PDB file of C-alpha atoms in Angstrom:
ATOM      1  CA  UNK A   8       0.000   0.000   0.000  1.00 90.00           C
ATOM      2  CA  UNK A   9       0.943   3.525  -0.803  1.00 95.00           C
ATOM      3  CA  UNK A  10       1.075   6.528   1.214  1.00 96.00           C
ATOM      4  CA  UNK A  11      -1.438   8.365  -0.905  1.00 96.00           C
ATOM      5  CA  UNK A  12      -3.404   4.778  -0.932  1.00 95.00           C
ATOM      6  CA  UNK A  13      -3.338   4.893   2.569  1.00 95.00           C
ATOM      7  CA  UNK A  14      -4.440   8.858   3.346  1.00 95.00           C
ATOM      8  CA  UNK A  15      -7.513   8.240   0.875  1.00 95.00           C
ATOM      9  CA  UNK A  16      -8.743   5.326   2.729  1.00 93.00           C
ATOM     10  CA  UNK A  17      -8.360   7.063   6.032  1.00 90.00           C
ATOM     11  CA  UNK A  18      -9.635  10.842   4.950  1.00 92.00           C
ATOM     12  CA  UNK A  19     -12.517   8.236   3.572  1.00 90.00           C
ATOM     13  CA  UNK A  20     -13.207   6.849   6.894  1.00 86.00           C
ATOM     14  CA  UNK A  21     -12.593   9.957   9.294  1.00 87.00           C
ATOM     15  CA  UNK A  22     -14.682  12.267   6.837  1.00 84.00           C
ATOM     16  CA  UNK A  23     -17.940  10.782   7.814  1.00 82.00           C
ATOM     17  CA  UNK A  24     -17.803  11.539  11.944  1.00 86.00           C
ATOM     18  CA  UNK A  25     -20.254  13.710  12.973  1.00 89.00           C
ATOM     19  CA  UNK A  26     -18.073  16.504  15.098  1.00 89.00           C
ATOM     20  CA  UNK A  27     -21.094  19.259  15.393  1.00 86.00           C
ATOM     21  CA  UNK A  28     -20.980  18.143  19.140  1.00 84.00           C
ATOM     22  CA  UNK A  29     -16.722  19.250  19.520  1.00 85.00           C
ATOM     23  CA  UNK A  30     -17.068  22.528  20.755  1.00 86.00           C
ATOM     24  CA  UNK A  31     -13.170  22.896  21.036  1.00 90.00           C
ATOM     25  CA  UNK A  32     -10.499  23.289  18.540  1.00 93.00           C
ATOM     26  CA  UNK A  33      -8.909  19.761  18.233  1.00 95.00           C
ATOM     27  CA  UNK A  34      -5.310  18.990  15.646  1.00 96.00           C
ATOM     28  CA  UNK A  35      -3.814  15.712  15.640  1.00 96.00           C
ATOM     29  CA  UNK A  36      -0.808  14.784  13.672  1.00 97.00           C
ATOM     30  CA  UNK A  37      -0.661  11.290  12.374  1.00 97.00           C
ATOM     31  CA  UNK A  38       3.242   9.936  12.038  1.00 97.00           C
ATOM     32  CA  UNK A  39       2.909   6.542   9.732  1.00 97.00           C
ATOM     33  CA  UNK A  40       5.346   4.352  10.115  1.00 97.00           C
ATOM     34  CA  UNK A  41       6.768   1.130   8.157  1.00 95.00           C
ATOM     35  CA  UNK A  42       4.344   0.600   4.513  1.00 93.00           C
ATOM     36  CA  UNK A  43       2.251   3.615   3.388  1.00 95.00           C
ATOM     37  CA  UNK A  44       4.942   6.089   5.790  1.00 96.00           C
ATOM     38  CA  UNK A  45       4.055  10.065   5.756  1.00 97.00           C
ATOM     39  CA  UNK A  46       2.272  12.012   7.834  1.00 97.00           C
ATOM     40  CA  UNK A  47      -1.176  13.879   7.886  1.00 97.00           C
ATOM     41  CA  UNK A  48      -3.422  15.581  10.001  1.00 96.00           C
ATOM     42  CA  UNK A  49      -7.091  15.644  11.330  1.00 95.00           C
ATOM     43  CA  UNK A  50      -7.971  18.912  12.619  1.00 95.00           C
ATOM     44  CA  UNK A  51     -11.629  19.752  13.723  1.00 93.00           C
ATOM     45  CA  UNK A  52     -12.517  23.244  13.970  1.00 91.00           C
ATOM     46  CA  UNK A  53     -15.780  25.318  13.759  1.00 87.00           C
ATOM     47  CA  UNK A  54     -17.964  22.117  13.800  1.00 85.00           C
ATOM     48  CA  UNK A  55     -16.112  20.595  10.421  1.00 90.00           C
ATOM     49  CA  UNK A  56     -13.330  18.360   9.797  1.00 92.00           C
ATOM     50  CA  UNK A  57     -10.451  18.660   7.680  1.00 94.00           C
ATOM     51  CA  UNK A  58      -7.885  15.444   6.972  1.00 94.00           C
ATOM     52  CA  UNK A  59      -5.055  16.922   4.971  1.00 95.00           C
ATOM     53  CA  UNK A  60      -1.617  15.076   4.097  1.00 96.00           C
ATOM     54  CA  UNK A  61       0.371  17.319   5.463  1.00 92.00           C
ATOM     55  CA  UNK A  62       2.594  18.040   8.995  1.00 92.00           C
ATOM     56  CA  UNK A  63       0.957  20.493  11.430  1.00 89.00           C
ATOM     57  CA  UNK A  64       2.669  22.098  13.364  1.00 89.00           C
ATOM     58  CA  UNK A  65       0.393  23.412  16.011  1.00 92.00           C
ATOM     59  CA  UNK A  66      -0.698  20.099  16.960  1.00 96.00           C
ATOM     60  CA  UNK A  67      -2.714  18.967  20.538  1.00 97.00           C
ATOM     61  CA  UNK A  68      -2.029  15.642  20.120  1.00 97.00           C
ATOM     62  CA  UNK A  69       0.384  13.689  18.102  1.00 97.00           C
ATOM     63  CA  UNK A  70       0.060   9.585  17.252  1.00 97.00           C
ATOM     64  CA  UNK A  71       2.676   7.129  15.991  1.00 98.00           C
ATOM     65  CA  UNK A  72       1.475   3.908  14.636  1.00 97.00           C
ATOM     66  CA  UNK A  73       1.559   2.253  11.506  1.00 97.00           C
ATOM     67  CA  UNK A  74      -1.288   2.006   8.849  1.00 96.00           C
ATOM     68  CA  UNK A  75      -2.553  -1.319   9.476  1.00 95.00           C
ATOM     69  CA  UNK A  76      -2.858  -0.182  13.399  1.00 95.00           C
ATOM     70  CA  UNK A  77      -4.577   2.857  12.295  1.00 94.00           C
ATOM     71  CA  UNK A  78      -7.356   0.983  10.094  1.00 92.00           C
ATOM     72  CA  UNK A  79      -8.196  -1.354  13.051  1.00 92.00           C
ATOM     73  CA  UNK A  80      -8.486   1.946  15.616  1.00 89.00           C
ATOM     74  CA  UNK A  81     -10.505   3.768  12.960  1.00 85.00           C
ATOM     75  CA  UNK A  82     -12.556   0.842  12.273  1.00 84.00           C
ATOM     76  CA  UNK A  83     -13.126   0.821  15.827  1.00 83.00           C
ATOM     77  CA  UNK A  84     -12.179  -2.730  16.231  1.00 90.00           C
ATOM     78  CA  UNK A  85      -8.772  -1.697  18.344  1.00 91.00           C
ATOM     79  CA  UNK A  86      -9.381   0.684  21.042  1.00 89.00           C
ATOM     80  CA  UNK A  87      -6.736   3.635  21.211  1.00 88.00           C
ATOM     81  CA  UNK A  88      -6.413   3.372  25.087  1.00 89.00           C
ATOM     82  CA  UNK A  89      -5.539  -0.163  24.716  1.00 93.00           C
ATOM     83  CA  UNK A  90      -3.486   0.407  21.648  1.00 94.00           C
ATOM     84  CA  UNK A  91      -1.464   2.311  23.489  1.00 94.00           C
ATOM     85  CA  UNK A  92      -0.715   0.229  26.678  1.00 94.00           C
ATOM     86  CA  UNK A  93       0.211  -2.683  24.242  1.00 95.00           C
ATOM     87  CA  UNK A  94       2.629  -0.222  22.152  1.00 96.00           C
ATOM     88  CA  UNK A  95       1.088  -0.073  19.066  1.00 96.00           C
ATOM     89  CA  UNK A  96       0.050   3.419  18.942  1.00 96.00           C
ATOM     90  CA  UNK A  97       2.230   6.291  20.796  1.00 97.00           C
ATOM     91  CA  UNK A  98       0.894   9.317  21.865  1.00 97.00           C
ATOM     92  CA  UNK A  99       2.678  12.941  22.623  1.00 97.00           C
ATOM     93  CA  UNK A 100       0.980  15.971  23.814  1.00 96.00           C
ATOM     94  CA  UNK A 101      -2.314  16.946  25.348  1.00 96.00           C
ATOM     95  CA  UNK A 102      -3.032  13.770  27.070  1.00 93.00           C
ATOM     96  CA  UNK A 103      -6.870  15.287  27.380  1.00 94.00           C
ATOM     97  CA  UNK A 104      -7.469  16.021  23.756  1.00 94.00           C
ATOM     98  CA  UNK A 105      -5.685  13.097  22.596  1.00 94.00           C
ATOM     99  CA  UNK A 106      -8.463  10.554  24.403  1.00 90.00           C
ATOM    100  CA  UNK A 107     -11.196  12.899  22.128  1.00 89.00           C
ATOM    101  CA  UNK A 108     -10.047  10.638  19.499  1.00 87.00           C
ATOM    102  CA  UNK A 109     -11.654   8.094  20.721  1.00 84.00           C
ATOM    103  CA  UNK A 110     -15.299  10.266  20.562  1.00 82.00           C
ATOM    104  CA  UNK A 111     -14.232  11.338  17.138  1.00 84.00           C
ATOM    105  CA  UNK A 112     -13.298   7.432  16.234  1.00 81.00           C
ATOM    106  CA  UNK A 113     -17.062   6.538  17.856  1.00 80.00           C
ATOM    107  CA  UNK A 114     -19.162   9.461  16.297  1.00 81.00           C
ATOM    108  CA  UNK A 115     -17.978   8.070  12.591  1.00 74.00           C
ATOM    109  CA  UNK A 116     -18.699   4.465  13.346  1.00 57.00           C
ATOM    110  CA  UNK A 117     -22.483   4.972  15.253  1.00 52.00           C
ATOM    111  CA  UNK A 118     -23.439   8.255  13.930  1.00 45.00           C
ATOM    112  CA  UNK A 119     -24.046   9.403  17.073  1.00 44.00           C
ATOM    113  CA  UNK A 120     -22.549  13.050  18.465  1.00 43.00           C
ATOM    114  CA  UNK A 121     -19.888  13.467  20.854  1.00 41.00           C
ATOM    115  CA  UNK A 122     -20.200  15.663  23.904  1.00 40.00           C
TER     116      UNK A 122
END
């Protein structure tokens, strides 16, 4: 898989969580290691959400995994919490906004809105 094969799949997935319930400015950079490597970001802001492939630099949160570990988080089928504590994902910054992932991650897969 490709890097750019790899961002369309996941700006695919991401674009379809409902974030009208984030009230707060949230930025995550993505670092992808081993196949597919770059790095994008997810940034929601002003109830809408942008994935671009690019590096941002005034990032909350910043996550470390490779693609395949991404696809199983955003599918929900790994938990991020848990991906962490096995090392599979790694997470630096604002411990608080990085665990909104995991609301972001829910409101694509049920529809439903975060708080």
């Amino acid at each position: 898989m490709t890097y750019a094969d790899m961002f369309s799949k996941v700006k695919e997935m991401l674009m379809g969580a409902d974030v009208s319930g984030i009230h707060e400015h949230l930025a995550y950079q993505f670092n992808i290691t081993g196949e597919a490597e770059g790095i994008f970001y997810v940034e929601v802001k002003n109830g809408q959400l942008h994935v671009e492939p690019y590096e941002y630099f005034d990032r909350d949160a910043m996550f470390t995994c490779t693609a395949e570990n991404l696809f199983k988080i955003a599918d929900g089928k790994t938990d991020p919490i848990l991906a962490v504590t096995l090392g599979k994902l790694k997470v630096e910054g604002n411990i608080d906004k990085a665990l909104k992932l995991k609301d972001l991650i829910k409101s694509r897969k049920t529809g439903k809105k975060s708080r």
